[in-house]
Tab-separated table of C-alpha atoms in Angstrom:
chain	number	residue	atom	x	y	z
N	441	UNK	CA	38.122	142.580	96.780
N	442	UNK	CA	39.989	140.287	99.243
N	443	UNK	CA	39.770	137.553	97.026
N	444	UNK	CA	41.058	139.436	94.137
N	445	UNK	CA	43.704	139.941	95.948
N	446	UNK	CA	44.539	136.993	97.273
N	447	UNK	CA	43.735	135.513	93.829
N	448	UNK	CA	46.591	138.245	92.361
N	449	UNK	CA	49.312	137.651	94.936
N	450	UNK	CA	48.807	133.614	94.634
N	451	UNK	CA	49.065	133.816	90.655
N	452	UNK	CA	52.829	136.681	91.216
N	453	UNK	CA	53.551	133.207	93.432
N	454	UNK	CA	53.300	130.900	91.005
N	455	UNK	CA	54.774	132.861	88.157
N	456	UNK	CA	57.484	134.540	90.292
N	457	UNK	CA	58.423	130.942	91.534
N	458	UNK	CA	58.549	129.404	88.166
N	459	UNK	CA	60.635	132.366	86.886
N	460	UNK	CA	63.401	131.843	89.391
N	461	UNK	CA	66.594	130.632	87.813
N	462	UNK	CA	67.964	127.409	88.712
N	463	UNK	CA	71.352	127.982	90.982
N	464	UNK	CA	74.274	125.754	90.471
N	465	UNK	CA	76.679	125.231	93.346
N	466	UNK	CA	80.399	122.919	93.963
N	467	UNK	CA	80.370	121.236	97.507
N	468	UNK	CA	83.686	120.287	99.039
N	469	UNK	CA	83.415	117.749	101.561
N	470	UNK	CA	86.030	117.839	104.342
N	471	UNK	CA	88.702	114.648	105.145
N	472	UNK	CA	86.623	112.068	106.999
N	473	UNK	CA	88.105	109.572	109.289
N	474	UNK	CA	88.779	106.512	106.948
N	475	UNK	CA	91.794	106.302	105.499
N	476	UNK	CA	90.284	106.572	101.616
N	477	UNK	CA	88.479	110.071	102.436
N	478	UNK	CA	91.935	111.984	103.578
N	479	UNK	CA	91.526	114.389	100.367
N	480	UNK	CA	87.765	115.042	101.219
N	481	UNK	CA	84.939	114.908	98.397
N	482	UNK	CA	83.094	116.844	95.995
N	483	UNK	CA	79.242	117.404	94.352
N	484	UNK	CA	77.482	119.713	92.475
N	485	UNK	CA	74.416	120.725	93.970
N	486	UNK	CA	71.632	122.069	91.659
N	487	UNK	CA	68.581	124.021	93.191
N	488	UNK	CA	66.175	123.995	90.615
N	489	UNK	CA	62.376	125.408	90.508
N	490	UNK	CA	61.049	122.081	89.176
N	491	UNK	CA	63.695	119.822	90.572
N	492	UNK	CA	64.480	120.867	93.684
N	493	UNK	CA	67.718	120.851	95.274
N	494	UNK	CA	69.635	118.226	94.373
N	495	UNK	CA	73.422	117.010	94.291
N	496	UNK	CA	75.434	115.056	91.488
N	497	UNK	CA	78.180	112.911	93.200
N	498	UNK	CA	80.397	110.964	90.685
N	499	UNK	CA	81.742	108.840	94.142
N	500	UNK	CA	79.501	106.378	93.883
N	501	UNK	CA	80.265	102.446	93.371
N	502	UNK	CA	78.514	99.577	93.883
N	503	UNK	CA	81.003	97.214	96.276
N	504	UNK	CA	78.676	94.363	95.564
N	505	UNK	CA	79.009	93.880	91.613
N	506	UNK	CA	80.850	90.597	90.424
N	507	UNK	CA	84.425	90.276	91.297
N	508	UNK	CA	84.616	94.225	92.688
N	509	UNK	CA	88.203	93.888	94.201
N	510	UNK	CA	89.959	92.382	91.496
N	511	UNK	CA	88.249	94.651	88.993
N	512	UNK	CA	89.291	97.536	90.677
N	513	UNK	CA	93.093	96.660	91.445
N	514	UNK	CA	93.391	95.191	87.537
N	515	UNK	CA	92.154	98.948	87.100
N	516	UNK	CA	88.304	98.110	85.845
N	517	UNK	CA	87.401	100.931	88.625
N	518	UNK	CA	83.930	101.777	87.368
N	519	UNK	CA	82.365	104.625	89.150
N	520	UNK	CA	78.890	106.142	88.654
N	521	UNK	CA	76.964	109.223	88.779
N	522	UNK	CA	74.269	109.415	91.078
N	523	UNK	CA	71.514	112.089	92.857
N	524	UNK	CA	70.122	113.031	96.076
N	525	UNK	CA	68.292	115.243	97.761
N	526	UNK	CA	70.807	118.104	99.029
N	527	UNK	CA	69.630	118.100	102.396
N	528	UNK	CA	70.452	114.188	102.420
N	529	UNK	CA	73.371	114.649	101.313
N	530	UNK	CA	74.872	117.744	103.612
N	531	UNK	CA	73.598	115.564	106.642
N	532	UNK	CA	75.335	112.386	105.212
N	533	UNK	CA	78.552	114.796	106.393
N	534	UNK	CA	77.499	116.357	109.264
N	535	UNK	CA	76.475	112.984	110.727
N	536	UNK	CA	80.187	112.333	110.144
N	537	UNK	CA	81.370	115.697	111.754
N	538	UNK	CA	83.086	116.851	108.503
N	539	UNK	CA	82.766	120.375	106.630
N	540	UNK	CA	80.654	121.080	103.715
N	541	UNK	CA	82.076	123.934	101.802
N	542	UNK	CA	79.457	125.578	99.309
N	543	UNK	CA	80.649	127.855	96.366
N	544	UNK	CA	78.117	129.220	94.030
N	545	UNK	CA	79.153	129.553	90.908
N	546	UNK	CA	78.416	132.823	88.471
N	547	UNK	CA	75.932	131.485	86.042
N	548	UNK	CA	73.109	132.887	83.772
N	549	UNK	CA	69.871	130.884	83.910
N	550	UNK	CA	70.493	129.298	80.590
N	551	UNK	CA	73.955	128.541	81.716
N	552	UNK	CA	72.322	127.038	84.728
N	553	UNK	CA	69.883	125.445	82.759
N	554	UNK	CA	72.139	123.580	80.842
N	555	UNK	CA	74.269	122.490	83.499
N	556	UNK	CA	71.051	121.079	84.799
N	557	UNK	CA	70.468	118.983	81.522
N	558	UNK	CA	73.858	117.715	81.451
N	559	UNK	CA	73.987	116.313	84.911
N	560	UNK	CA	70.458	114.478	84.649
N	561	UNK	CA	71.526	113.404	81.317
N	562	UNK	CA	74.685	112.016	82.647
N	563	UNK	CA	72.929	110.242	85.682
N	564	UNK	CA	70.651	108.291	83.964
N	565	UNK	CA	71.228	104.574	84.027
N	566	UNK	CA	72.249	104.268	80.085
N	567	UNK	CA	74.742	106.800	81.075
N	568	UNK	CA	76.084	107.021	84.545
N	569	UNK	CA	78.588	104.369	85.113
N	570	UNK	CA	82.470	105.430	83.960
N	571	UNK	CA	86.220	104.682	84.678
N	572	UNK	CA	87.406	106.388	87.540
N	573	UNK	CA	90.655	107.566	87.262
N	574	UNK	CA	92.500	108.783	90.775
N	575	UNK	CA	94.009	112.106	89.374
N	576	UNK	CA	92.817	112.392	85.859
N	577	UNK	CA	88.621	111.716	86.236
N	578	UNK	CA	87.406	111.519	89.563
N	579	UNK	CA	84.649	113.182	91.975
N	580	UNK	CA	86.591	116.973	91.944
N	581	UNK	CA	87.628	116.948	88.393
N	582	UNK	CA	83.739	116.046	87.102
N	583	UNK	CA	82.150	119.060	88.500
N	584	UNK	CA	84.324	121.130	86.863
N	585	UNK	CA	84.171	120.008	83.448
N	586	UNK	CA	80.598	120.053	83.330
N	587	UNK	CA	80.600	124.007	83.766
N	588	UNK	CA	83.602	124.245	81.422
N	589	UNK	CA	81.356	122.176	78.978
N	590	UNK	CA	78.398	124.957	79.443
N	591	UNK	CA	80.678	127.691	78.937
N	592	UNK	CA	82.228	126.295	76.161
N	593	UNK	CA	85.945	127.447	77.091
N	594	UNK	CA	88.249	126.557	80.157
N	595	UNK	CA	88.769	128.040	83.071
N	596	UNK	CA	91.413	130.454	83.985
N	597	UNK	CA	93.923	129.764	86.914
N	598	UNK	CA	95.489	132.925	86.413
N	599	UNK	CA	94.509	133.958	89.346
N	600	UNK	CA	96.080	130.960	91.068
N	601	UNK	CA	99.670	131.130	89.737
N	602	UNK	CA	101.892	130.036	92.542
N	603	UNK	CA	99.622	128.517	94.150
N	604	UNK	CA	100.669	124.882	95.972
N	605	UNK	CA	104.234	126.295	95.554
N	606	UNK	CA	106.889	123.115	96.146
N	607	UNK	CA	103.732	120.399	95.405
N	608	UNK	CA	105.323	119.968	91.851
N	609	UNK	CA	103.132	116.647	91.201
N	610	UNK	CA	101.045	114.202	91.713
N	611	UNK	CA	102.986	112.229	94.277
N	612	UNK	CA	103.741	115.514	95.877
N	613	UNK	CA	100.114	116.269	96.748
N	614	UNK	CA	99.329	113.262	97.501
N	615	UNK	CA	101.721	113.677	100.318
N	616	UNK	CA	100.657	116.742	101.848
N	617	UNK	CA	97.039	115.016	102.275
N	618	UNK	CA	98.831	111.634	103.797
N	619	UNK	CA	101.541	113.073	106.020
N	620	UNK	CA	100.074	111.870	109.054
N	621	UNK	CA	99.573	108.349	107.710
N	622	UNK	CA	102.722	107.169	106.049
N	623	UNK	CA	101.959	103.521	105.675
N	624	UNK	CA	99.062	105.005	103.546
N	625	UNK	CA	101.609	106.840	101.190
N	626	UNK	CA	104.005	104.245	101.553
N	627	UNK	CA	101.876	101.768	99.788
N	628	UNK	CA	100.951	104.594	96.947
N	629	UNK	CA	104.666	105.180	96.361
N	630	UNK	CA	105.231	100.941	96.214
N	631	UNK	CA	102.427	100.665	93.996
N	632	UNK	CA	102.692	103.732	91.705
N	633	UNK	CA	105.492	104.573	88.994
N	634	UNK	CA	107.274	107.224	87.503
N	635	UNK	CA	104.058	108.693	85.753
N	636	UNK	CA	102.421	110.713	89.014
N	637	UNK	CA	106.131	111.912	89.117
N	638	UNK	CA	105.780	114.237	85.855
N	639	UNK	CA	105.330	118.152	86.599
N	640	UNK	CA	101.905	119.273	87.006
N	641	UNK	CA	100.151	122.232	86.261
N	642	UNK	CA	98.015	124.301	88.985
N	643	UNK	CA	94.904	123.254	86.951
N	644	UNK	CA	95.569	119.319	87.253
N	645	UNK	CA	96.293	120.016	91.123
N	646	UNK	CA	91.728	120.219	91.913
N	647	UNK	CA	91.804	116.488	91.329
N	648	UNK	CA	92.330	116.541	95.328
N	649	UNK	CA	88.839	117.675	96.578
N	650	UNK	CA	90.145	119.846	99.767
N	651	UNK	CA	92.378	121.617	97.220
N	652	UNK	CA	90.032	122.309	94.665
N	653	UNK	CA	88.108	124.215	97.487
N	654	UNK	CA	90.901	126.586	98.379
N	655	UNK	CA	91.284	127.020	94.665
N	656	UNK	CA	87.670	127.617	93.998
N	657	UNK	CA	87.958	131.764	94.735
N	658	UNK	CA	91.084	131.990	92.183
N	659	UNK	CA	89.084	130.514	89.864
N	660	UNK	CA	88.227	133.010	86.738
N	661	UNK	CA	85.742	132.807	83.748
N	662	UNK	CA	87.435	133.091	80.488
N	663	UNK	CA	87.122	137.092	80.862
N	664	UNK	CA	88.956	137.486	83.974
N	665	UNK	CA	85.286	137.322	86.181
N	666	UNK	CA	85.291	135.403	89.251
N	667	UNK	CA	83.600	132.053	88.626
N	668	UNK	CA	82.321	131.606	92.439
N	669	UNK	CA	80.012	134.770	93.226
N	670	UNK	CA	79.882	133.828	96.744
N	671	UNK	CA	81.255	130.748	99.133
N	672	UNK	CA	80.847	129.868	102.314
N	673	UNK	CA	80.431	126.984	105.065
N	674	UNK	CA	76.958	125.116	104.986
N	675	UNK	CA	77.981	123.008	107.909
N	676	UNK	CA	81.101	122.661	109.895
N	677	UNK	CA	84.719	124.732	109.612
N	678	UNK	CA	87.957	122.626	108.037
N	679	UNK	CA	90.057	122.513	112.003
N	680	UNK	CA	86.509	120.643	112.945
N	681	UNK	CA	86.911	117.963	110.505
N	682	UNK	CA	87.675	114.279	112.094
N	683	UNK	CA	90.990	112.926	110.650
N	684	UNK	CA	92.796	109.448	111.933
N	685	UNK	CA	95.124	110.062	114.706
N	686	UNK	CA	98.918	110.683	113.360
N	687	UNK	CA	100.860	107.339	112.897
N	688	UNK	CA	103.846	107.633	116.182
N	689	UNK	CA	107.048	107.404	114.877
N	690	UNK	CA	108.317	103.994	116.130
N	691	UNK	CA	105.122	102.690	114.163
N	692	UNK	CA	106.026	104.328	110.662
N	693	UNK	CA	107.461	102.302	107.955
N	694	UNK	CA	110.903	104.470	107.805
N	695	UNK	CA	111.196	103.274	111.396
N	696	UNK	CA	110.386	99.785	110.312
N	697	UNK	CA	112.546	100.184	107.271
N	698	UNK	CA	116.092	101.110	109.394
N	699	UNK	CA	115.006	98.112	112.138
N	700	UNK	CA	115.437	95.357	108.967
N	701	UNK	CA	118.333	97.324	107.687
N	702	UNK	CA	119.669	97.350	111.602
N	703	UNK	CA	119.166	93.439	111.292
N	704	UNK	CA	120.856	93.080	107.758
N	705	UNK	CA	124.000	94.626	109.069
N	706	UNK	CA	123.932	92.547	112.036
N	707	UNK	CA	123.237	89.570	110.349
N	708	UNK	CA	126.415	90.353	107.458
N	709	UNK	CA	128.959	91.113	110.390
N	710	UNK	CA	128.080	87.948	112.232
N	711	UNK	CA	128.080	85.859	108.805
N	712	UNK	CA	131.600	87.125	107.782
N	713	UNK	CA	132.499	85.548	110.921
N	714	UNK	CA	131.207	81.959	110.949
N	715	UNK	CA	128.175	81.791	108.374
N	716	UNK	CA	125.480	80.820	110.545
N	717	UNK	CA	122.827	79.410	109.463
N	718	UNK	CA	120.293	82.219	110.991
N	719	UNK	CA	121.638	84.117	107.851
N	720	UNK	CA	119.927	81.648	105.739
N	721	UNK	CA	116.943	82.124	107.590
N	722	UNK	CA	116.971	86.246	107.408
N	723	UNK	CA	117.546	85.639	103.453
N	724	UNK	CA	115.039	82.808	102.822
N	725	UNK	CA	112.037	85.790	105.128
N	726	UNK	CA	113.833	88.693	103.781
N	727	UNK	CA	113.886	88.173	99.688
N	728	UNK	CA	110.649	86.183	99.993
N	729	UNK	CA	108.633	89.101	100.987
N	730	UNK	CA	110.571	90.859	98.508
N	731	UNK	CA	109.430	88.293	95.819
N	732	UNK	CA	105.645	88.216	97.102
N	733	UNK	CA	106.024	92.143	96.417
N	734	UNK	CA	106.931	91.681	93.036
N	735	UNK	CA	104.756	89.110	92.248
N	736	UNK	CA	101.956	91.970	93.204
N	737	UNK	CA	104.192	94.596	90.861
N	738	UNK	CA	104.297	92.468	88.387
N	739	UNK	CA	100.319	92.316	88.082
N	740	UNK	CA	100.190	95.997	88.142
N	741	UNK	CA	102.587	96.415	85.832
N	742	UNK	CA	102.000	94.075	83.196
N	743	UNK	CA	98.046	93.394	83.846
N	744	UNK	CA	96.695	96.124	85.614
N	745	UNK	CA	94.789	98.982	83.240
N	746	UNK	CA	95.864	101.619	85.655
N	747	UNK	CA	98.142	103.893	83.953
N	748	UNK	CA	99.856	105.154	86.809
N	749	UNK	CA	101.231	101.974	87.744
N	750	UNK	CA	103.621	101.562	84.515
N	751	UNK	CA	106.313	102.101	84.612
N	752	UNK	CA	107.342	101.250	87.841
N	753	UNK	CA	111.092	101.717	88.302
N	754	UNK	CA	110.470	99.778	91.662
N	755	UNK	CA	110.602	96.803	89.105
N	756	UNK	CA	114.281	96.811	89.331
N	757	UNK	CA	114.325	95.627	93.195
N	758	UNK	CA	111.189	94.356	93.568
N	759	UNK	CA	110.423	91.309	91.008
N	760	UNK	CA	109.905	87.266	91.098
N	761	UNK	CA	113.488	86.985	91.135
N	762	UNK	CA	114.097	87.502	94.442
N	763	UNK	CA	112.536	84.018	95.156
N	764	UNK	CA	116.266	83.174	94.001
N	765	UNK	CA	117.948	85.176	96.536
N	766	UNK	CA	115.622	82.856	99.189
N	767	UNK	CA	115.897	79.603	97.442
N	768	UNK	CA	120.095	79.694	96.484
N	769	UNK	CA	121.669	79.400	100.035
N	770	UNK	CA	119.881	75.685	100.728
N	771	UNK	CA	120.687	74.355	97.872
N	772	UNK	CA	123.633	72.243	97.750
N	773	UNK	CA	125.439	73.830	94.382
N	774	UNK	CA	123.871	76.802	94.847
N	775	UNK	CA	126.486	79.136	95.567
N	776	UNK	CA	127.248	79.939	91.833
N	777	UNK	CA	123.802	80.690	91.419
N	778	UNK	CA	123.592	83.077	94.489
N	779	UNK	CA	126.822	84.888	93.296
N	780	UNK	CA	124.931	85.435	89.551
N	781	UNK	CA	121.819	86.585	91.433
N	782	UNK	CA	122.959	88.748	94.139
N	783	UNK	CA	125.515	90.308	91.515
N	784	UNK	CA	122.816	91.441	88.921
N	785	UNK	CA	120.748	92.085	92.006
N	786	UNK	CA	123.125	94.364	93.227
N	787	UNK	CA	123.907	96.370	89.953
N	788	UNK	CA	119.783	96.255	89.636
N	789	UNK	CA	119.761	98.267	93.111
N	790	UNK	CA	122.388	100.930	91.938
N	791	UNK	CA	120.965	101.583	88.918
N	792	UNK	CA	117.542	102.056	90.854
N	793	UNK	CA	119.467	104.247	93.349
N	794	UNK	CA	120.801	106.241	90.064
N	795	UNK	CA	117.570	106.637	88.611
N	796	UNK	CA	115.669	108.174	92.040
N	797	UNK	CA	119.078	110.695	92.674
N	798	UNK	CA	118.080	111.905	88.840
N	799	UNK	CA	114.075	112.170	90.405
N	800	UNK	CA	112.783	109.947	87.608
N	801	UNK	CA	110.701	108.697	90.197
N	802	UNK	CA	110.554	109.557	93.792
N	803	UNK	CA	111.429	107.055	96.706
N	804	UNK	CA	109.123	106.814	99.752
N	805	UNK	CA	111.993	107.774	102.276
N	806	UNK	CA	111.294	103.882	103.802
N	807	UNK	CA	112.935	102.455	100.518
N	808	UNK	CA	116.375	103.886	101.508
N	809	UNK	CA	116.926	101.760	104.664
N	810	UNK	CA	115.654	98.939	102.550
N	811	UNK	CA	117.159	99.334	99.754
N	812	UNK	CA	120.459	99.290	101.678
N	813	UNK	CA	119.274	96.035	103.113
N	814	UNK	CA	119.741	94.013	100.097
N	815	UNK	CA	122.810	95.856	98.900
N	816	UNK	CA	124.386	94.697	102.508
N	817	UNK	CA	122.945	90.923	101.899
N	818	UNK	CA	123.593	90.856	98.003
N	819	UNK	CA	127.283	92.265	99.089
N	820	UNK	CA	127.909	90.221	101.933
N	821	UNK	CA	126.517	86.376	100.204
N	822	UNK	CA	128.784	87.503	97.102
N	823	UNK	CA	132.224	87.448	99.597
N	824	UNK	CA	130.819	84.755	101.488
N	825	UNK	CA	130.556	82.706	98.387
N	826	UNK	CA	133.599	83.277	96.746
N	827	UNK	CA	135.560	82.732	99.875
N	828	UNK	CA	134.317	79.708	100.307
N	829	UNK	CA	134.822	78.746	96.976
N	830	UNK	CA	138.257	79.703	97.271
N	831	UNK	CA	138.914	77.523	100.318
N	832	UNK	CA	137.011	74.325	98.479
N	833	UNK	CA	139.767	74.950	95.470
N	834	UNK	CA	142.430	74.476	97.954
């Protein structure tokens, strides 16, 4: 009789264990402490009775393949899809002190099912490498379309409406994640155009990770159901997360930005006097940089894949011609050309000025101090120029 029973009870086991309906859960990751993991990450994490638990992370790249860099900044970023166990994963993060949010989301066990098919069909090696795109297709965004794929509709944000008020796009979100670390933004907003300046809607806001977890419970099914039946913390809490320390103030570029434009002024007043040759200096450092800057625009704009880097309306103060502005005051006839460079310059920098007051695109506040640099210097080698031009025709 025992071993009837024990044969019974091992047999409801088996069937009751094989009759258990895979689960399907999103996994936030908090910020980490490296500069590129200040909007956390995501996963979807799949415990299955004949898989086990598992997690799909669309973060992965290899840094190793041929020419990596300068695939990636031409805008070649090709990402894959890859899985690991869930309990290697979670500790991955809690080695690194940062929170692991996990929402599990409401579906049936064919809905689960499939989602389960789609993600091992996705990560095999025929089928697991694809473009990353920073706001459009990345590690948050993925998850998400997968169960919108099973379901066969989209998601309702209803729920959500107002949500994020005042982060109006892209660039805006991007900010609130890189407050702390302006240099960060600062070279976003340099290399980045108009197009991450458009409106966005609350849905395209979960391309941030951290924000698609605080968006997760306002999440709805087609039918007004929750999509997350329950959520919760599997290691850590968000105020535990490690972040960089905050940039000091005297060490931001805005800072740095009002020092040069400090030095331009300086250097104008003292020129007007008695055109030292220190000027020449300041211009030949000054528009050189500028020209190595547009040099770099000018490969993200004109070669560059990435979509959010065209157009740039940075273009108009930052381009190869600014070499002029440091090659013109050695040259012996050069003042003509300096007055026909630093004059289109200058009507370059108020349309540019016109175009950010409309919000066509929106100015890292550093660009202000610096963009009031070169008006000073484009001003002040225009009157030098044609004053001394007017004393040689005497």
């Amino acid at each position: 009789m025992k071993r009837l029973l024990f044969l019974l009870c091992s047999l409801v086991s088996v069937f009751s264990s094989h009759a258990k309906a895979p689960e399907v859960s999103v996994l936030i990751c908090g910020p980490g402490s490296n500069i590129y993991e200040l909007e956390g990450h995501a996963g979807l994490l799949i415990d299955h009775p004949e898989y086990g638990k598992f997690v799909v992370n669309w973060g992965v790249f290899d840094f190793n393949s041929p020419n990596f860099v300068y695939r990636f900044v031409k805008g070649e970023t090709d990402y894959m899809a890859a899985a690991c166990s869930a309990d290697g994963f979670i500790d991955a993060y809690k080695r690194q002190g940062r929170y692991v949010l996990k929402a599990d989301i409401d579906l049936d066990s064919v809905q689960a099912e499939e989602v389960t098919r789609l993600v091992i069909e996705n990560i095999k090696p025929e089928n697991r490498v694809y473009r990353y795109n920073y706001v459009y297709d990345n590690c948050a965004t993925r998850p998400m379309d997968v169960i919108e794929q099973v379901i066969g509709d989209t998601l309702s944000l209803d729920m959500a409406k107002g949500y994020g008020a005042g982060l109006a796009t892209f660039r805006d979100v991007m900010r609130l994640h890189h407050a702390s670390y302006p240099w960060y933004q600062f070279g976003i907003d340099t290399a980045l155009g108009s197009g991450i300046d458009k409106p966005i809607t609350i849905r395209e806001k979960r391309f941030a990770p951290t924000m698609l977890g605080e968006m997760l419970p306002l999440i709805a099914f087609p039918d007004g159901s929750p999509l997350v039946k329950s959520i919760g913390y599997a290691f850590g809490m968000p105020q535990e997360s490690p972040v960089l320390p905050p940039t000091p103030w005297y060490l931001t570029p805005l800072f740095g930005g009002w020092m040069v434009a400090g030095m331009a002024l300086w250097v104008s007043v003292v020129q007007l006097g008695r055109e030292p040759k220190f000027a020449r200096w300041f211009d030949t450092v000054y528009f050189t940089l500028m020209g190595l800057e547009g040099l770099v625009l000018t490969f993200l704009i004109f070669i560059s894949s990435h979509e959010a880097t065209s157009p740039n309306w940075l273009y108009l103060w930052l381009n190869p011609l600014c070499f002029m502005g440091a090659i013109a005051p050695w040259l012996k006839r050069g003042k003509r050309l300096e007055i026909c460079y630093q004059s289109v310059n200058f009507a370059l920098l108020t349309g540019l000025t016109v175009i950010f007051l409309l919000g066509i695109q929106s100015p890292n506040p550093a660009f202000w101090p610096l963009i009031l640099a070169s008006a000073l210097r484009a001003l002040t080698n225009i009157y030098s120029s044609c004053r001394k031009n007017v004393r040689t025709a005497r």
